[in-house]
Amino acid sequence: MKCLKCWILRHFRYFLVFVFRFLIVPVKMLCGKKTAIFFLLISIWGTIQLSLMGIFYAMKSVALIEDIPVDENYSSLEDFQKDSDEAFQAVAVRCFVTAVIYLCTAIICFICLRRNRANERRQLMQQQQQKAQKEKEKMEKHQTPFVEPQPIPLKTKSRRKQ
């Protein structure tokens, strides 16, 4: 298990490059706003549920004994206990791995949702700029040239008597 962790840490960078280059960029075209929200919610729910199930399997919850893959007939209690402990741990690891996969899907959907939102904002700003440009051109077309008003001289009469 220790070697697996070392290998994962060494190759995590390659995994991120793979995810961003081959999964996130094409998803932008495949996944609209509503689809991204739907898959984001499903992924969050799956992550929470599978994490809790992994915790309960790791704690060897008796309620989940029917769901572990063990034989029904054993000659001794120690054999059953050993096999069931191994099965509980194996199923717990599977649940945690699946929860991580769901979490990665949620992250991809979140990024897709943010990109869609950014594209919508960009399109809205372009439309507003085009509308403002048209209004400006329309005003310039119909507007008479501005002539600066001349100051009006004040006529003052002096009423002095000489």
Coordinates of C-alpha atoms in Angstrom, one line a residue:
M1 CA 0.0 0.0 0.0
K2 CA 2.9 2.4 0.7
C3 CA 4.4 1.9 -2.7
L4 CA 1.0 2.6 -4.3
K5 CA 0.8 5.9 -2.4
C6 CA 4.3 6.9 -3.6
W7 CA 3.4 6.0 -7.1
I8 CA 0.2 8.1 -6.9
L9 CA 2.0 11.1 -5.5
R10 CA 4.7 10.9 -8.2
H11 CA 2.1 10.6 -11.0
F12 CA -0.5 13.0 -9.7
R13 CA 0.8 15.8 -11.9
Y14 CA 0.3 13.6 -15.0
F15 CA -3.2 12.8 -13.8
L16 CA -4.1 16.5 -13.5
V17 CA -2.7 17.2 -17.0
F18 CA -4.8 14.3 -18.3
V19 CA -7.9 15.5 -16.6
F20 CA -7.6 19.1 -17.7
R21 CA -6.5 18.4 -21.3
F22 CA -8.8 15.5 -22.2
L23 CA -11.8 15.7 -19.9
I24 CA -12.5 19.3 -18.9
V25 CA -11.9 21.0 -22.2
P26 CA -14.2 18.7 -24.2
V27 CA -16.8 18.7 -21.5
K28 CA -17.4 22.4 -22.1
M29 CA -18.9 21.5 -25.4
L30 CA -20.9 18.5 -24.2
C31 CA -22.3 19.8 -21.0
G32 CA -24.8 22.6 -20.8
K33 CA -25.8 24.6 -17.8
K34 CA -28.7 22.4 -16.7
T35 CA -26.8 19.1 -17.3
A36 CA -23.8 20.4 -15.4
I37 CA -26.0 21.3 -12.4
F38 CA -27.7 17.9 -12.5
F39 CA -24.5 16.0 -12.6
L40 CA -23.0 18.3 -9.9
L41 CA -25.8 17.5 -7.5
I42 CA -25.7 13.8 -8.3
S43 CA -21.9 13.7 -7.8
I44 CA -22.2 15.6 -4.5
W45 CA -24.9 13.2 -3.3
G46 CA -22.8 10.1 -4.4
T47 CA -19.7 11.5 -2.7
I48 CA -21.5 12.0 0.6
Q49 CA -23.3 8.6 0.5
L50 CA -20.3 6.6 -0.5
S51 CA -18.0 8.3 2.0
L52 CA -20.5 7.4 4.8
M53 CA -20.8 3.9 3.6
G54 CA -17.0 3.6 3.5
I55 CA -16.8 4.8 7.1
F56 CA -19.4 2.3 8.2
Y57 CA -17.7 -0.5 6.4
A58 CA -14.4 0.5 7.9
M59 CA -16.1 0.4 11.3
K60 CA -17.3 -3.1 10.5
S61 CA -21.0 -2.2 11.0
V62 CA -23.1 -5.3 11.7
A63 CA -26.0 -3.9 9.7
L64 CA -23.9 -4.2 6.5
I65 CA -22.8 -7.9 7.0
E66 CA -25.3 -9.0 4.4
D67 CA -23.6 -6.8 1.7
I68 CA -20.0 -8.2 2.1
P69 CA -18.8 -11.0 -0.1
V70 CA -18.2 -13.9 2.3
D71 CA -19.1 -17.6 2.2
E72 CA -22.1 -18.7 4.2
N73 CA -20.5 -21.9 5.7
Y74 CA -17.5 -21.8 7.9
S75 CA -15.9 -24.5 10.1
S76 CA -14.8 -22.0 12.8
L77 CA -15.6 -18.6 14.1
E78 CA -12.1 -17.3 13.6
D79 CA -12.1 -18.1 9.9
F80 CA -15.4 -16.3 9.5
Q81 CA -14.1 -13.3 11.5
K82 CA -10.8 -13.1 9.5
D83 CA -12.6 -13.3 6.1
S84 CA -15.3 -10.8 7.2
D85 CA -12.7 -8.3 8.4
E86 CA -10.8 -8.6 5.1
A87 CA -14.1 -8.2 3.2
F88 CA -15.2 -5.2 5.2
Q89 CA -11.8 -3.5 4.6
A90 CA -12.0 -4.3 0.8
V91 CA -15.5 -2.9 0.5
A92 CA -14.6 0.2 2.5
V93 CA -11.7 0.9 0.2
R94 CA -13.9 0.4 -2.8
C95 CA -16.4 2.8 -1.4
F96 CA -13.7 5.4 -0.7
V97 CA -12.3 5.1 -4.2
T98 CA -15.7 5.5 -5.8
A99 CA -16.4 8.5 -3.6
V100 CA -13.2 10.1 -4.9
I101 CA -14.3 9.4 -8.5
Y102 CA -17.6 11.1 -7.8
L103 CA -15.7 14.0 -6.3
C104 CA -13.7 14.3 -9.4
T105 CA -16.9 14.3 -11.5
A106 CA -18.3 17.0 -9.2
I107 CA -15.2 19.1 -9.7
I108 CA -15.4 18.7 -13.5
C109 CA -19.1 19.7 -13.5
F110 CA -18.3 22.7 -11.3
I111 CA -15.6 23.9 -13.7
C112 CA -17.9 23.3 -16.6
L113 CA -20.6 25.3 -14.9
R114 CA -18.2 28.2 -14.2
R115 CA -17.0 28.2 -17.9
N116 CA -20.6 28.3 -19.1
R117 CA -21.4 31.2 -16.8
A118 CA -18.2 33.1 -18.0
N119 CA -19.2 32.5 -21.6
E120 CA -22.7 33.8 -20.9
R121 CA -21.3 36.9 -19.2
R122 CA -18.9 37.5 -22.1
Q123 CA -21.7 37.2 -24.6
L124 CA -23.9 39.6 -22.6
M125 CA -21.1 42.1 -22.4
Q126 CA -20.5 41.9 -26.1
Q127 CA -24.2 42.4 -26.8
Q128 CA -24.3 45.4 -24.5
Q129 CA -21.2 46.9 -26.2
Q130 CA -22.7 46.4 -29.6
K131 CA -26.0 48.0 -28.4
A132 CA -24.1 51.0 -26.9
Q133 CA -22.1 51.4 -30.1
K134 CA -25.2 51.4 -32.2
E135 CA -26.8 54.0 -29.9
K136 CA -23.7 56.1 -30.2
E137 CA -23.7 55.9 -34.0
K138 CA -27.4 56.7 -34.0
M139 CA -26.9 59.8 -31.8
E140 CA -24.0 61.0 -33.9
K141 CA -26.0 60.6 -37.1
H142 CA -29.0 62.6 -35.9
Q143 CA -27.3 65.2 -33.8
T144 CA -26.5 68.7 -35.1
P145 CA -23.0 69.9 -34.6
F146 CA -22.5 71.6 -31.3
V147 CA -22.0 75.3 -31.5
E148 CA -20.6 76.9 -28.4
P149 CA -22.9 79.8 -27.3
Q150 CA -21.4 83.3 -27.4
P151 CA -21.5 85.3 -24.2
I152 CA -24.0 88.1 -24.2
P153 CA -22.5 91.4 -23.5
L154 CA -24.1 93.3 -20.7
K155 CA -25.1 96.8 -21.5
T156 CA -24.7 99.1 -18.6
K157 CA -25.5 102.7 -18.6
S158 CA -23.8 105.0 -16.3
R159 CA -26.2 107.6 -14.9
R160 CA -23.8 110.0 -13.5
K161 CA -24.6 113.6 -13.7
Q162 CA -21.9 115.9 -14.7

